[in-house]
mmCIF file of C-alpha atoms in Angstrom:
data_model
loop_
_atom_site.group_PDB
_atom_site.id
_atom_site.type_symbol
_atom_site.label_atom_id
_atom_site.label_comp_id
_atom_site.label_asym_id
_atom_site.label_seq_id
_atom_site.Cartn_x
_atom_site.Cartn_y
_atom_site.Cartn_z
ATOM 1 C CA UNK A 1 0.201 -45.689 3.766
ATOM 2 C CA UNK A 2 3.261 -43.547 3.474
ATOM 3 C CA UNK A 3 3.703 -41.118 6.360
ATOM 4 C CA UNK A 4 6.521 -39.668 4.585
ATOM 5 C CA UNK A 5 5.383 -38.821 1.241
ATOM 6 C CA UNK A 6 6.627 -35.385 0.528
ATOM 7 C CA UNK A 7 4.262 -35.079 -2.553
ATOM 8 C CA UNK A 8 0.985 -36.185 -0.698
ATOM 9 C CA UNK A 9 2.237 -33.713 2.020
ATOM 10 C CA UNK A 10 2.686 -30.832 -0.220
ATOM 11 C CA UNK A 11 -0.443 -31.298 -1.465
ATOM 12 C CA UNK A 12 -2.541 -31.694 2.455
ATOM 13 C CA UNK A 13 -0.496 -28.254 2.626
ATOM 14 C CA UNK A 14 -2.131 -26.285 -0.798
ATOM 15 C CA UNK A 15 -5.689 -27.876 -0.068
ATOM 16 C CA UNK A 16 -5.031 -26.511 3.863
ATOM 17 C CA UNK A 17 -4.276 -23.105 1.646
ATOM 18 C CA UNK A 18 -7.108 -23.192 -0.626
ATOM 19 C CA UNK A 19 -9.378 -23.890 2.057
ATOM 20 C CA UNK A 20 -7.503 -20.798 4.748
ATOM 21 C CA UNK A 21 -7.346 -23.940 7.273
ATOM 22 C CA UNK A 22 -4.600 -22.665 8.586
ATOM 23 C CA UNK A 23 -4.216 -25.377 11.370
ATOM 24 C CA UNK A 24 -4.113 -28.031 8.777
ATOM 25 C CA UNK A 25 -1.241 -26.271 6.796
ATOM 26 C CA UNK A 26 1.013 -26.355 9.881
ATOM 27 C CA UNK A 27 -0.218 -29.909 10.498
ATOM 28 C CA UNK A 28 1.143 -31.276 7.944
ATOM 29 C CA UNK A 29 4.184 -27.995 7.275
ATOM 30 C CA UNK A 30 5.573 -29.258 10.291
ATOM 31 C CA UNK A 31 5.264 -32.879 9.059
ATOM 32 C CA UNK A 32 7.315 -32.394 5.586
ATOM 33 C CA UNK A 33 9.858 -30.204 7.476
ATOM 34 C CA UNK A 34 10.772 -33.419 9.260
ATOM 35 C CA UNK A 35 10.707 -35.200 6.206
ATOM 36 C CA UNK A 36 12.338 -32.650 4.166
ATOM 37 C CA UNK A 37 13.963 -29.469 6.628
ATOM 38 C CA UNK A 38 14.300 -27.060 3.658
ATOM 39 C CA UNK A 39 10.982 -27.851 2.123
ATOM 40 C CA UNK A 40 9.760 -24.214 0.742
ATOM 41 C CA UNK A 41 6.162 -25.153 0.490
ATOM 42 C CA UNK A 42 6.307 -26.593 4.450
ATOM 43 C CA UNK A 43 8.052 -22.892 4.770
ATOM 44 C CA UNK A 44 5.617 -21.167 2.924
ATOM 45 C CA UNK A 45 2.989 -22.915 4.968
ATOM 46 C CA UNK A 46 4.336 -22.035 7.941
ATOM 47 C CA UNK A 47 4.595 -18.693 7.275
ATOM 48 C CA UNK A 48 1.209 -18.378 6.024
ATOM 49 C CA UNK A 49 -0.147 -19.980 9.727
ATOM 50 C CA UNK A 50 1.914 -17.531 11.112
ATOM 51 C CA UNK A 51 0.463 -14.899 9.517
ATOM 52 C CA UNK A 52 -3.313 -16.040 10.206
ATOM 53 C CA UNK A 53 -2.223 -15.425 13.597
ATOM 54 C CA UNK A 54 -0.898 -11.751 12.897
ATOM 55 C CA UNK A 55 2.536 -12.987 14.427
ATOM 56 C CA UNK A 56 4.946 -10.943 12.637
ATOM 57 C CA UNK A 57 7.871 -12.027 13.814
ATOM 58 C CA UNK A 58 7.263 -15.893 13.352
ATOM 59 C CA UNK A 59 6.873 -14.610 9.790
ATOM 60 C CA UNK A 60 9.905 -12.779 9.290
ATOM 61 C CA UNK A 61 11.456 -15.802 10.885
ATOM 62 C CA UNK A 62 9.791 -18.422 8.411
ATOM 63 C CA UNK A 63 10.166 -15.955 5.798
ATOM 64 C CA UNK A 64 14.246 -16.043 6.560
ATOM 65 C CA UNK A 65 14.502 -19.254 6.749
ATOM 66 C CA UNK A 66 12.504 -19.657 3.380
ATOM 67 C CA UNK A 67 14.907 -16.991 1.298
ATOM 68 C CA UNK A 68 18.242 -19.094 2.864
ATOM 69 C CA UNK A 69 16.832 -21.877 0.923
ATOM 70 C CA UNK A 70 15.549 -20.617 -1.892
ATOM 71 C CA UNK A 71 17.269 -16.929 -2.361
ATOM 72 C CA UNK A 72 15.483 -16.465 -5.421
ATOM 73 C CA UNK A 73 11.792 -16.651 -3.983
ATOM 74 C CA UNK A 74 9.963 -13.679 -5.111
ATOM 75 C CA UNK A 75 6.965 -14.212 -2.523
ATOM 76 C CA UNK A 76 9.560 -14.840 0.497
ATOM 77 C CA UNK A 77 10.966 -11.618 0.136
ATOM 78 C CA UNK A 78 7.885 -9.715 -0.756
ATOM 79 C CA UNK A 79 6.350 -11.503 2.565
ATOM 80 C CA UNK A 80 9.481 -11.121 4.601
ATOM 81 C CA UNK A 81 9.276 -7.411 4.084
ATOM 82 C CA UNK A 82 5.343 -7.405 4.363
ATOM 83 C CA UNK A 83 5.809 -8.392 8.222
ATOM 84 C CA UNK A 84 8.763 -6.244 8.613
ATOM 85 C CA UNK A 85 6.702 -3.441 7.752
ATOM 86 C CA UNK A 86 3.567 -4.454 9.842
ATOM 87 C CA UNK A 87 5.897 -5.149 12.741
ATOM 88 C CA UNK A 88 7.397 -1.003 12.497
ATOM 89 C CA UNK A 89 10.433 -2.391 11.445
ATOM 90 C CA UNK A 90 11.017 0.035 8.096
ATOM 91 C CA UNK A 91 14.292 -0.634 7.611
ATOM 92 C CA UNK A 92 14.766 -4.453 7.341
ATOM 93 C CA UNK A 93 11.150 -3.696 5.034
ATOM 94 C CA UNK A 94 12.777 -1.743 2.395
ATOM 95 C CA UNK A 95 15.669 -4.146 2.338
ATOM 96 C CA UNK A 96 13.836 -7.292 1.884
ATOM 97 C CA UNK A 97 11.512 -5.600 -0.799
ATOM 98 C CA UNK A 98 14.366 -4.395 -2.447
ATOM 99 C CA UNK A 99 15.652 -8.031 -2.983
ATOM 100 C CA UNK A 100 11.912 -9.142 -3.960
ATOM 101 C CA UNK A 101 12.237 -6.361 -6.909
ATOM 102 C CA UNK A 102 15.777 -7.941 -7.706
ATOM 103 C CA UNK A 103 13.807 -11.445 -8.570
ATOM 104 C CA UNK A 104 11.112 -9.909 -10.434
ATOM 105 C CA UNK A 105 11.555 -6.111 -11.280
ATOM 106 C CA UNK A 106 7.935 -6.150 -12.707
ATOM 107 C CA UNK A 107 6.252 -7.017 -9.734
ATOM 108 C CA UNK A 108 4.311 -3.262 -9.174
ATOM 109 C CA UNK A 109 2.908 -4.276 -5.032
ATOM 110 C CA UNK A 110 6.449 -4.741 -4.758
ATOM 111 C CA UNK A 111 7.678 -1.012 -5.475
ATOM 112 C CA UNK A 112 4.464 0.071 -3.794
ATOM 113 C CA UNK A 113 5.571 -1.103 -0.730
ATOM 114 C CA UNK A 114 9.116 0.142 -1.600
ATOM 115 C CA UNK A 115 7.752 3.701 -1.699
ATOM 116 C CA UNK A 116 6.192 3.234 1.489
ATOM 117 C CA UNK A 117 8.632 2.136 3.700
ATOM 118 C CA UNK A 118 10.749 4.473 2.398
ATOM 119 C CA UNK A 119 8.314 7.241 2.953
ATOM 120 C CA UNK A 120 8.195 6.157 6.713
ATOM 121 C CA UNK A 121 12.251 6.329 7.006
ATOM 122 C CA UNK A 122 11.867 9.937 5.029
ATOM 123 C CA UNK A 123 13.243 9.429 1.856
ATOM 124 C CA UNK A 124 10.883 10.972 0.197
ATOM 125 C CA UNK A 125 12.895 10.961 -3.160
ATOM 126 C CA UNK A 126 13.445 7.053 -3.410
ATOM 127 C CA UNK A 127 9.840 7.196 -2.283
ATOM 128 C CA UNK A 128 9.414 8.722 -5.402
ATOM 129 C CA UNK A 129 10.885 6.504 -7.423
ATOM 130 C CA UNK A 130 9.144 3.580 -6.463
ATOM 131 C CA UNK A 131 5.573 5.030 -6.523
ATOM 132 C CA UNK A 132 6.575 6.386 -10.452
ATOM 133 C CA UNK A 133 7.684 2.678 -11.251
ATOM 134 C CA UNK A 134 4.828 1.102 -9.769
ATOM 135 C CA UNK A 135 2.634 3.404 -11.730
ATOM 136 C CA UNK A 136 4.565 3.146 -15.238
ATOM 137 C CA UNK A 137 4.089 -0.823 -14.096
ATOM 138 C CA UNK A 138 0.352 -0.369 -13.601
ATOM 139 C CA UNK A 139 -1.226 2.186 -14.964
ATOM 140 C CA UNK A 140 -4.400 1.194 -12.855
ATOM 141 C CA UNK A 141 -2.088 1.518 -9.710
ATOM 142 C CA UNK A 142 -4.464 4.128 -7.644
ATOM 143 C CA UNK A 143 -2.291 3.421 -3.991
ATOM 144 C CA UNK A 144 1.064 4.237 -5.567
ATOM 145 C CA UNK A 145 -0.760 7.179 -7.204
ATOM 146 C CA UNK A 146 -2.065 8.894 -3.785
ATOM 147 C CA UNK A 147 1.150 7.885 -2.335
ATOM 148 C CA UNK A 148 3.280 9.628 -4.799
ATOM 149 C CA UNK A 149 1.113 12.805 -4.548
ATOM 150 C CA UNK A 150 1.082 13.015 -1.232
ATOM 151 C CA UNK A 151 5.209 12.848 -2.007
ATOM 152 C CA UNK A 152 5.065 15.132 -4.347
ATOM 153 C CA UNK A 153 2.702 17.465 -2.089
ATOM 154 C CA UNK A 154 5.263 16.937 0.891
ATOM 155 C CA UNK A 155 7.975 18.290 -1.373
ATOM 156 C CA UNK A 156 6.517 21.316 -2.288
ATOM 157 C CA UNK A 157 5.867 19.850 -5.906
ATOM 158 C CA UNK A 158 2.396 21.362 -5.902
ATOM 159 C CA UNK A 159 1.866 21.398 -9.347
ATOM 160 C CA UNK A 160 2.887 17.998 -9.940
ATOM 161 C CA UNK A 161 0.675 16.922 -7.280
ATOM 162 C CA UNK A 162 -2.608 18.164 -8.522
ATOM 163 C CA UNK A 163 -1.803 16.592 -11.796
ATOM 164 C CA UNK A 164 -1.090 13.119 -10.000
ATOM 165 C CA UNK A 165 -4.506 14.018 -8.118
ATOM 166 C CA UNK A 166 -6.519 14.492 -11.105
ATOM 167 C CA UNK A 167 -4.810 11.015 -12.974
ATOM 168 C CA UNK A 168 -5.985 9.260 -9.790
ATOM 169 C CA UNK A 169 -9.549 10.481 -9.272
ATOM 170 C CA UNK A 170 -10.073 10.170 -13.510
ATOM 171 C CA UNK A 171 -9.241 6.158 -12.516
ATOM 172 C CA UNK A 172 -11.277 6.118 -9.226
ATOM 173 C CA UNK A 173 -14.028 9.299 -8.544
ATOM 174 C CA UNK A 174 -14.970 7.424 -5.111
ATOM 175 C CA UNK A 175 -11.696 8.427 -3.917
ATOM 176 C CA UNK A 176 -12.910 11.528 -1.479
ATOM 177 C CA UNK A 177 -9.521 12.102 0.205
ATOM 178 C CA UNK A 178 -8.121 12.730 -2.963
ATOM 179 C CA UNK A 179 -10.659 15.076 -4.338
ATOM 180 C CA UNK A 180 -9.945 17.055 -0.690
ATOM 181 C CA UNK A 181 -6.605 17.204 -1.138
ATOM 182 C CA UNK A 182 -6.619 18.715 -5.047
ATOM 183 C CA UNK A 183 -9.093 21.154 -3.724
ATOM 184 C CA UNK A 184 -6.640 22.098 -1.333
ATOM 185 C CA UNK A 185 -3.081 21.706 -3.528
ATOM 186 C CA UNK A 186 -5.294 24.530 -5.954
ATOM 187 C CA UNK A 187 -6.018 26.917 -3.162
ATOM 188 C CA UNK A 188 -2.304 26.710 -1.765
ATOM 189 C CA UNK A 189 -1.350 27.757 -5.513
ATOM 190 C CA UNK A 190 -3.552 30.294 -5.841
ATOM 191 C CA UNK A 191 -6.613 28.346 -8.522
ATOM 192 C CA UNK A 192 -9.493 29.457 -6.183
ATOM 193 C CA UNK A 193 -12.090 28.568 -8.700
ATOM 194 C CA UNK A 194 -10.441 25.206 -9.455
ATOM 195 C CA UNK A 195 -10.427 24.394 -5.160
ATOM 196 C CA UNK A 196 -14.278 25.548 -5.039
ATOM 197 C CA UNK A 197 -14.972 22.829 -8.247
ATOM 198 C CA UNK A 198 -13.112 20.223 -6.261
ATOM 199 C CA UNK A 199 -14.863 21.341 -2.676
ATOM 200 C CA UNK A 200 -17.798 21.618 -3.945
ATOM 201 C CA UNK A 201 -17.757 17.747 -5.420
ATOM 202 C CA UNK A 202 -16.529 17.041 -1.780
ATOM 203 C CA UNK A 203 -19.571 18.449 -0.084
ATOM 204 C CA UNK A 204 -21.582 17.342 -2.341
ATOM 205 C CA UNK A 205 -20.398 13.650 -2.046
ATOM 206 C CA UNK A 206 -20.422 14.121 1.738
ATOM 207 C CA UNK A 207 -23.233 17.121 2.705
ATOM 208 C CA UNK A 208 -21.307 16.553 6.630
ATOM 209 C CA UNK A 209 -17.752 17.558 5.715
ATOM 210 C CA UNK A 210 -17.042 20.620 7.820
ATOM 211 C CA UNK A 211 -13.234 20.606 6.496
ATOM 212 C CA UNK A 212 -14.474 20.731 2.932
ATOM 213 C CA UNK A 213 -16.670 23.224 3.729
ATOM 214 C CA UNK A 214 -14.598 25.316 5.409
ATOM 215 C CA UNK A 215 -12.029 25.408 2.180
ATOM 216 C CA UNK A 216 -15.420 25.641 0.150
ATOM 217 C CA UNK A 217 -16.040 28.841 1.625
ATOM 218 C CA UNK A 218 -12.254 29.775 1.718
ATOM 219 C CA UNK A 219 -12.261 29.230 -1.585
ATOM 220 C CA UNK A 220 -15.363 31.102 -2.381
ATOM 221 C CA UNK A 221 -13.715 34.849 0.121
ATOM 222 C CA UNK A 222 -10.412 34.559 -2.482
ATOM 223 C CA UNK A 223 -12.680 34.525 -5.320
ATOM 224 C CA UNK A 224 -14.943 37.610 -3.960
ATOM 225 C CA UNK A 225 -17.555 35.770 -3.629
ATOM 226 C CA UNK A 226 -18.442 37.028 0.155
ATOM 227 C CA UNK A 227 -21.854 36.412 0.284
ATOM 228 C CA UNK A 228 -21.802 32.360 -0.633
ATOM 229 C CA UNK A 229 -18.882 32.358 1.697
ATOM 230 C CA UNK A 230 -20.714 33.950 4.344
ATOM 231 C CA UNK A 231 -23.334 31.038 3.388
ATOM 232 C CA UNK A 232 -21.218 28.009 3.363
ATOM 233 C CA UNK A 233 -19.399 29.416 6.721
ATOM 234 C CA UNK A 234 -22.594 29.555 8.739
#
């Protein structure tokens, strides 16, 4: 009845959402933009078809043209920097992250993704930084917690490390990789009893780990226990 009804429109565009009909959101995206050329939601929906289709830079373009409008737009920077990073391009990530924590500092993803892009261009100390936000953020934040130990561990901030190990396998025990890598942050600082605890939990979570049981049995020699060494290495 009204072809040009920017509220019917918006709304063919967040049931097109709901439903991850993505060819339906740019139906009727493209359809407001005529109505309306700086509609964010039309924007948004673009983007989001864009993104079904793993084209990056049709995002970043969307995603450009959506923070022009509306500079302010927490999720069109946070997006915008999303498909900079997925596209390699860690740089123009950190930037547009950096202006998604400027709309809303408590937004923990956000300084996630900070950290990581940052660890990429190898600043490991504003890495740092963003990883210890996100966590103070979320306590519950387990990515920024690996993340920041594998920062730490990069550093030479061994100690600090384990501990950030051990805070993130106390909030998730699946988390193997982790459990290898305090195992091996103890036997680099010398706690050969504490690396055989954590390579022991590795093997036996995994009985087929041959680089856990190689540190198993590393870890077993330092302590002078030769013969399960000489066990674990065979």
């Amino acid at each position: 009845r009204n072809a040009e009804s920017e509220e019917s429109l918006t709304n063919l565009i967040a049931i097109g959402m709901t439903n991850k009909d993505y060819e339906m959101v740019r139906e009727y995206a493209e359809r407001l933009l005529e109505v309306r050329p700086q509609s964010t939601a039309a924007l948004e929906g673009l983007a989001a078809w864009a993104s079904s289709k793993n084209d990056f830079a049709l995002v970043a373009k969307f995603c450009t043209l959506l923070v022009s409008v509306a500079p302010k737009h927490f999720e069109g920077w946070f997006n915008l920097g999303l498909a900079h990073q997925k596209a390699g391009r860690f740089k123009e990530a950190a930037e547009a992250y950096t202006h998604a924590i400027r709309t809303k500092p408590d937004a923990p993803q956000a300084h996630t993704n900070l950290g990581i892009v940052r660890q990429e261009l190898g600043d490991l100390k504003g890495a740092r930084e963003a990883y210890e936000q996100a966590i103070k953020l979320d306590g519950e934040a387990t990515a920024a917690m690996w993340n920041l130990a594998l920062v730490l561990e990069r550093a030479g901030e061994q100690e600090e490390a384990e501990k950030t190990y051990t805070k993130l396998l106390e909030k998730n025990p699946d988390a193997e990789e982790a459990r290898f890598r305090l195992g091996y942050v103890r036997l680099q600082r010398g706690n050969f009893s504490g690396a055989a605890e954590a390579f022991e939990a590795c093997v036996k979570r995994r009985a087929q780990w041959p680089e856990a049981q190689m540190n198993l049995a590393l870890s077993y020699w330092k302590m002078g226990e030769k013969d399960l060494a000489q066990m674990v290495y065979e």
